[in-house]
Amino acid sequence: MATQTVSMDARARAQDRRVMWREARRNGWAYLFISPFYLLYAVFGIFPVLYGLWLSFHKWDGISPMQWNGAQNYLKLLTDDIWWYTIYNTIWLFFGATVPQLCLALLLAFIINSSYIRGKDFFRAAYFMPIVCSAVAVSLIFGSMFGERYGMLNFALSAVGIPPIDWLGSAAWLKPSIAMVTVWQWTGYSMIIFLAGLQAINLELYEAARVDGARTRDVFWHITMPLLRPVILFQVILSIIGAMQTFDLPVMLAGGTQSSAPGGTDRAGLVAAVLLYWTAFKYTEFGYAAAMSFVLFFLIITFSYTYNRFQGRSPTE
Amino acid sequence: MATTVQSRPRSGGGRDRLAGPFGMAVLYAVLAGGALLTAFPFYYMLVTSTHRTSEILRIPPPMWFGAALQQNYLELLDALPFWASFWNSVAIAAVHTVLVLLFCSLGGYGFAKFRFPGRDALFAFLLATLMVPGFLGLIPVFIVFRQLGWIDTWLPLIIPGIANAFGIFWMRQYIESSVPAELMDAARIDGAHEVRIYWNVIVPVIVPALAALAILTFIGKWNDFLLPLLILKEEEKYTLPVALSTLRSLRGSEIGVQILGATGAIMPILVVFISASRQFISGITAGAVKGV
């Protein structure tokens, strides 16, 4: 095979191209069937991203002509305290909401996957309910439960002697409140993914380990975790991408979309996507907001890559 | 298979027995406690939507249904065009879903059952787009919509995602594993047209996959918030989440009215989910587990 390839002359290559074209023509229908995705993605995916990159080097209010201003937007961002505070808030929420949510989901998935637990379908469906709900509707419900003087949560806490907390009105508690709602809404989703990963593990591997006399702890660390690692990696990276652009819950819990002070008290709930939205569509600084989106993208890639490097190394093998 | 079934009682440990009888009780308590915490806000929602603010702000707060449902309902209709928004959301989600089913099944079919030059590279590109965060093109795509004259119309909500990477991937996985090639060959020998083969041979076999994708797509579109918020200007075109987002900023509005509005957005979807949770969950997990 290798010698054939090496000795292949130009005529054979031309012959190959002819075969390829014939194959392509013969499969014309297939190209037609898959083409809508590429056409739509070119118009609503690739073009906007490239145009956004171009835009990020301009000053533009969306109406008057664009003004080239080089890297000014990016330089301004580097020293924009509000921007870096929103990045801090976003990362805070990643560690305060996404990480606990993933850990909790993993724990629940292990428990439900255990062969002695009954009612798997029931628990799966029950934990999954919050994710099908509109974040706007959810924030209305929690907005009421988080009420300072008469909210359900403070009432429950008063039963164990904890004084009322101003959940959504104080800078100190706004982020923890957003984190709690996020954990409530997303744990079931991650759990379902982890559970599917656990159930895809071949049962015979467990049996073989048992026959060899392995203990539960060994089975967990040497079979379950290594085999689940790709699923965890995939889910964590998707969670990083999701957490860095979270919008619905923070914007609604921190005062809504018509608020004149985005992010609530002292901007404690201002996350990157919300500031981006305000900068572009309320302050009409389109170029500056476009620069924000590319910096955010760069941060997402950095975090995902770092995590990938960190997680990619196996601790057991 | 047989060995697995046999060995479970014998080994006593099954595949991964976590604990003894007492431990099992603890595990059940953890699971049930978590399920209760998950379900409580739904119960609170239903109870609170039947009370007036004066009753809700009482210590202790009401834990059982009240009598103010009708009054809250009438005030909700005063506060926002609830049913117009509701049917807007239904129409947008339904049209979008039908188009997604058509274009994603065609795309999935193309990738699953044809061998054509460039197929693997095109498919790898499609999968790679799943990793590109949506906000990256948000501002310029808004400008694209403006150039197209699509602002304040439903087109930006319906059209761009109809042939999406997840849907095509999901349909390809299903078609590849469940549609035998002989079925198509037989139809081709009979001289059937490619469009006919898709419609008469492929579609009937992939109904379960279409159902799962339909539920996923409908719920996602129903809850969509950022894009309709950006695009829709006139109140009579609002989707339900956009209409609801105006409720919080109405000063002094009744809590029960707000919560009833939330109930109107959540309950229809919850009913759909509970009646089809199996397909829904299989749809969610397919991408994550088979994808890696």
XYZ file of N, CA, C and O in Angstrom, chain B residues 85-194:
440
model
N -49.190 36.972 24.507
C -47.791 36.544 24.652
C -47.695 35.025 24.673
O -46.788 34.439 24.081
N -48.640 34.416 25.367
C -48.653 32.958 25.463
C -48.725 32.333 24.073
O -47.923 31.471 23.714
N -49.693 32.797 23.257
C -49.862 32.210 21.918
C -48.732 32.609 20.989
O -48.369 31.836 20.098
N -48.139 33.802 21.189
C -46.932 34.141 20.424
C -45.838 33.113 20.687
O -45.182 32.635 19.758
N -45.644 32.800 21.985
C -44.608 31.819 22.336
C -44.918 30.460 21.728
O -44.032 29.786 21.202
N -46.189 30.055 21.784
C -46.582 28.768 21.204
C -46.290 28.769 19.702
O -45.680 27.828 19.169
N -46.690 29.851 19.015
C -46.537 29.894 17.557
C -45.056 29.866 17.170
O -44.646 29.071 16.305
N -44.243 30.693 17.839
C -42.817 30.745 17.510
C -42.165 29.387 17.759
O -41.462 28.844 16.899
N -42.433 28.823 18.938
C -41.799 27.545 19.285
C -42.273 26.439 18.345
O -41.484 25.590 17.929
N -43.557 26.451 17.974
C -44.093 25.377 17.125
C -43.522 25.452 15.714
O -43.046 24.445 15.175
N -43.544 26.630 15.109
C -43.022 26.765 13.743
C -41.527 26.436 13.718
O -41.053 25.696 12.847
N -40.809 26.977 14.708
C -39.373 26.704 14.785
C -39.121 25.199 14.897
O -38.267 24.644 14.203
N -39.885 24.539 15.754
C -39.676 23.110 15.986
C -39.928 22.294 14.713
O -39.142 21.408 14.375
N -40.997 22.612 13.998
C -41.307 21.864 12.769
C -40.159 22.013 11.765
O -39.711 21.033 11.158
N -39.655 23.238 11.625
C -38.556 23.466 10.682
C -37.275 22.763 11.136
O -36.532 22.219 10.315
N -37.031 22.768 12.464
C -35.853 22.065 12.988
C -35.940 20.577 12.648
O -34.964 19.969 12.193
N -37.116 19.986 12.852
C -37.269 18.556 12.575
C -36.970 18.265 11.113
O -36.278 17.303 10.782
N -37.479 19.107 10.223
C -37.269 18.888 8.791
C -35.784 19.006 8.430
O -35.191 18.078 7.878
N -35.180 20.145 8.773
C -33.817 20.407 8.298
C -32.775 19.555 9.033
O -31.776 19.158 8.436
N -32.991 19.289 10.319
C -32.006 18.486 11.037
C -32.095 17.016 10.643
O -31.069 16.332 10.582
N -33.314 16.519 10.349
C -33.389 15.122 9.927
C -32.798 14.967 8.528
O -32.122 13.972 8.244
N -33.017 15.940 7.661
C -32.395 15.892 6.333
C -30.866 15.908 6.460
O -30.173 15.101 5.837
N -30.352 16.816 7.296
C -28.901 16.919 7.483
C -28.336 15.652 8.097
O -27.308 15.133 7.645
N -29.020 15.136 9.125
C -28.563 13.912 9.770
C -28.576 12.742 8.803
O -27.647 11.920 8.780
N -29.596 12.679 7.972
C -29.709 11.635 6.952
C -28.549 11.755 5.966
O -27.898 10.757 5.627
N -28.260 12.973 5.525
C -27.157 13.196 4.587
C -25.835 12.680 5.135
O -25.075 12.011 4.438
N -25.580 12.975 6.434
C -24.314 12.546 7.027
C -24.294 11.054 7.334
O -23.248 10.417 7.285
N -25.455 10.487 7.656
C -25.466 9.096 8.114
C -25.419 8.109 6.959
O -24.793 7.058 7.067
N -26.075 8.403 5.867
C -26.296 7.364 4.852
C -25.668 7.653 3.496
O -25.958 6.947 2.528
N -24.880 8.698 3.383
C -24.190 8.959 2.119
C -22.698 9.001 2.395
O -22.271 9.483 3.442
N -21.907 8.474 1.444
C -20.457 8.620 1.568
C -20.040 9.563 0.456
O -20.088 9.195 -0.711
N -19.667 10.762 0.813
C -19.315 11.742 -0.214
C -18.006 12.420 0.148
O -17.650 12.486 1.333
N -17.262 12.891 -0.841
C -15.978 13.541 -0.549
C -16.174 14.726 0.385
O -17.116 15.506 0.219
N -15.307 14.830 1.397
C -15.363 15.951 2.331
C -16.310 15.732 3.492
O -16.463 16.599 4.344
N -16.947 14.544 3.554
C -17.958 14.349 4.588
C -17.375 14.474 5.993
O -17.918 15.187 6.845
N -16.257 13.808 6.241
C -15.717 13.795 7.604
C -15.271 15.181 8.053
O -15.499 15.585 9.190
N -14.658 15.928 7.119
C -14.215 17.284 7.470
C -15.420 18.181 7.740
O -15.429 18.951 8.713
N -16.447 18.058 6.912
C -17.643 18.877 7.109
C -18.299 18.549 8.453
O -18.762 19.439 9.167
N -18.313 17.268 8.796
C -18.946 16.875 10.054
C -18.124 17.351 11.250
O -18.685 17.811 12.256
N -16.809 17.274 11.151
C -15.944 17.762 12.230
C -16.161 19.263 12.437
O -16.240 19.737 13.574
N -16.304 19.981 11.345
C -16.568 21.419 11.447
C -17.882 21.662 12.176
O -17.976 22.501 13.078
N -18.903 20.896 11.799
C -20.213 21.034 12.427
C -20.128 20.816 13.932
O -20.669 21.588 14.718
N -19.384 19.775 14.349
C -19.249 19.515 15.781
C -18.482 20.638 16.476
O -18.805 21.020 17.596
N -17.473 21.177 15.788
C -16.668 22.235 16.398
C -17.517 23.476 16.691
O -17.299 24.166 17.686
N -18.519 23.736 15.857
C -19.330 24.937 16.076
C -20.114 24.856 17.383
O -20.537 25.867 17.928
N -20.315 23.620 17.889
C -21.030 23.465 19.163
C -20.274 24.129 20.309
O -20.858 24.479 21.325
N -18.974 24.275 20.169
C -18.153 24.810 21.243
C -18.040 26.340 21.191
O -17.446 26.941 22.071
N -18.570 26.966 20.146
C -18.459 28.419 20.027
C -19.576 29.070 20.841
O -20.746 28.807 20.592
N -19.230 29.871 21.850
C -20.271 30.466 22.679
C -21.152 31.446 21.902
O -20.673 32.179 21.025
N -22.433 31.449 22.232
C -23.404 32.211 21.458
C -23.234 33.722 21.506
O -23.497 34.405 20.523
N -22.739 34.248 22.648
C -22.698 35.707 22.778
C -21.660 36.340 21.863
O -21.690 37.523 21.600
N -20.732 35.503 21.350
C -19.625 36.054 20.581
C -20.116 36.846 19.372
O -19.560 37.883 19.028
N -21.190 36.351 18.750
C -21.701 37.058 17.582
C -22.961 37.850 17.875
O -23.637 38.304 16.955
N -23.286 38.025 19.160
C -24.589 38.609 19.518
C -24.781 40.008 18.955
O -25.820 40.310 18.362
N -23.789 40.871 19.133
C -23.938 42.258 18.697
C -23.997 42.349 17.166
O -24.938 42.912 16.616
N -23.014 41.752 16.457
C -23.098 41.819 14.995
C -24.303 41.091 14.411
O -24.824 41.532 13.381
N -24.755 40.005 15.025
C -25.910 39.299 14.446
C -27.151 40.186 14.579
O -28.032 40.171 13.721
N -27.169 40.990 15.639
C -28.258 41.969 15.771
C -28.225 42.942 14.586
O -29.270 43.311 14.032
N -27.018 43.318 14.186
C -26.883 44.243 13.048
C -27.280 43.554 11.742
O -27.921 44.166 10.878
N -26.939 42.257 11.637
C -27.391 41.488 10.463
C -28.920 41.489 10.392
O -29.510 41.755 9.337
N -29.556 41.236 11.523
C -31.021 41.234 11.556
C -31.575 42.604 11.145
O -32.578 42.713 10.449
N -30.884 43.660 11.597
C -31.350 45.002 11.271
C -31.239 45.248 9.763
O -32.145 45.802 9.149
N -30.108 44.810 9.167
C -29.935 44.965 7.721
C -31.011 44.203 6.949
O -31.461 44.651 5.892
N -31.393 43.037 7.485
C -32.405 42.225 6.812
C -33.816 42.765 7.044
O -34.773 42.254 6.467
N -33.937 43.787 7.913
C -35.270 44.293 8.257
C -36.040 43.348 9.160
O -37.266 43.314 9.131
N -35.310 42.563 9.958
C -35.952 41.540 10.792
C -36.214 41.998 12.229
O -36.737 41.228 13.027
N -35.800 43.235 12.583
C -36.030 43.709 13.951
C -37.540 43.878 14.154
O -38.252 44.319 13.256
N -37.963 43.488 15.362
C -39.375 43.535 15.708
C -40.220 42.584 14.853
O -41.404 42.833 14.618
N -39.587 41.543 14.326
C -40.343 40.446 13.709
C -39.937 39.150 14.415
O -38.979 39.141 15.196
N -40.648 38.073 14.104
C -40.313 36.795 14.740
C -39.235 36.032 13.983
O -38.765 34.995 14.443
N -38.849 36.525 12.799
C -37.926 35.754 11.961
C -36.587 35.430 12.652
O -36.098 34.304 12.530
N -35.962 36.397 13.389
C -34.692 36.051 14.040
C -34.850 34.941 15.079
O -33.888 34.247 15.399
N -36.051 34.789 15.620
C -36.270 33.756 16.628
C -36.523 32.407 15.965
O -36.236 31.357 16.526
N -37.087 32.445 14.742
C -37.488 31.197 14.087
C -36.397 30.653 13.166
O -36.085 29.468 13.200
N -35.791 31.501 12.355
C -34.981 31.007 11.230
C -33.558 30.536 11.590
O -33.201 29.400 11.259
N -32.699 31.348 12.251
C -31.273 30.975 12.303
C -30.974 29.570 12.824
O -30.073 28.922 12.330
N -31.746 29.071 13.797
C -31.385 27.776 14.377
C -32.048 26.565 13.748
O -31.956 25.464 14.288
N -32.721 26.733 12.595
C -33.519 25.593 12.108
C -32.648 24.417 11.663
O -33.070 23.277 11.766
N -31.449 24.677 11.151
C -30.530 23.581 10.847
C -29.364 23.723 11.810
O -28.351 24.313 11.478
N -29.527 23.226 13.042
C -28.483 23.459 14.042
C -27.616 22.227 14.254
O -28.032 21.091 13.984
N -26.406 22.461 14.747
C -25.406 21.397 14.841
C -25.863 20.276 15.767
O -25.709 19.096 15.445
N -26.464 20.638 16.917
C -26.880 19.586 17.842
C -27.937 18.687 17.206
O -27.864 17.469 17.271
N -28.946 19.305 16.560
C -30.034 18.533 15.961
C -29.533 17.599 14.866
O -29.954 16.437 14.782
N -28.628 18.090 14.039
C -28.100 17.261 12.950
C -27.275 16.111 13.521
O -27.394 14.961 13.103
N -26.455 16.427 14.532
C -25.650 15.392 15.190
C -26.550 14.303 15.778
O -26.346 13.115 15.583
N -27.578 14.746 16.476
C -28.502 13.848 17.165
C -29.247 12.969 16.163
O -29.350 11.755 16.342
N -29.704 13.535 15.037
C -30.403 12.756 14.028
C -29.438 11.799 13.324
O -29.794 10.677 13.006
N -28.211 12.241 13.082
C -27.245 11.371 12.425
C -26.990 10.124 13.267
O -26.971 9.004 12.767
N -26.788 10.337 14.595
C -26.528 9.190 15.467
C -27.663 8.180 15.378
O -27.443 6.984 15.296
N -28.878 8.696 15.388
C -30.033 7.797 15.394
C -30.189 7.076 14.058
O -30.388 5.866 14.005
N -30.081 7.844 12.960
C -30.293 7.258 11.637
C -29.217 6.216 11.344
O -29.492 5.144 10.823
N -27.968 6.530 11.733
C -26.879 5.606 11.475
C -27.124 4.253 12.130
O -26.856 3.212 11.548
N -27.673 4.279 13.353
C -27.810 3.028 14.088
C -29.152 2.338 13.851
O -29.294 1.176 14.191
N -30.142 3.024 13.284
C -31.462 2.397 13.255
C -32.055 2.219 11.869
O -33.084 1.576 11.741
N -31.439 2.808 10.847
C -32.000 2.633 9.504
C -31.093 1.694 8.712
O -29.960 2.045 8.401
N -31.567 0.447 8.417
C -30.734 -0.475 7.654
C -30.537 0.006 6.220
O -31.485 0.519 5.598
N -29.319 -0.165 5.702
C -29.016 0.300 4.347
C -29.865 -0.441 3.318
O -30.220 0.122 2.280
N -30.221 -1.693 3.618
C -30.993 -2.480 2.646
C -32.329 -1.807 2.331
O -32.845 -1.883 1.222
N -32.869 -1.147 3.361
C -34.164 -0.488 3.193
C -34.085 0.567 2.095
O -34.969 0.673 1.242
N -32.978 1.340 2.133
C -32.818 2.397 1.132
C -32.464 1.809 -0.226
O -32.958 2.252 -1.250
N -31.595 0.777 -0.219
C -31.201 0.166 -1.485
C -32.420 -0.395 -2.208
O -32.570 -0.226 -3.418
N -33.295 -1.041 -1.444
C -34.491 -1.614 -2.041
C -35.318 -0.522 -2.709
O -35.812 -0.683 -3.837
N -35.445 0.606 -2.010
C -36.245 1.701 -2.563
C -35.582 2.266 -3.819
O -36.257 2.596 -4.797
N -34.216 2.337 -3.779
C -33.505 2.882 -4.940
C -33.673 1.974 -6.150
O -33.856 2.445 -7.269
N -33.598 0.653 -5.915
C -33.751 -0.296 -7.021
C -35.137 -0.133 -7.644
O -35.310 -0.197 -8.852
N -36.116 0.150 -6.773
C -37.467 0.380 -7.294
C -37.566 1.707 -8.028
O -38.636 2.063 -8.526
N -36.458 2.468 -8.062
C -36.447 3.718 -8.809
C -37.085 4.884 -8.076
O -37.480 5.874 -8.685
N -37.133 4.784 -6.722
C -37.752 5.878 -5.969
C -36.843 7.110 -5.983
O -35.622 6.994 -5.960
N -37.434 8.256 -5.992
C -36.732 9.537 -5.958
C -36.131 9.743 -4.564
O -36.682 9.257 -3.582
N -34.963 10.454 -4.465
C -34.310 10.624 -3.163
C -35.236 11.274 -2.136
O -35.239 10.898 -0.967
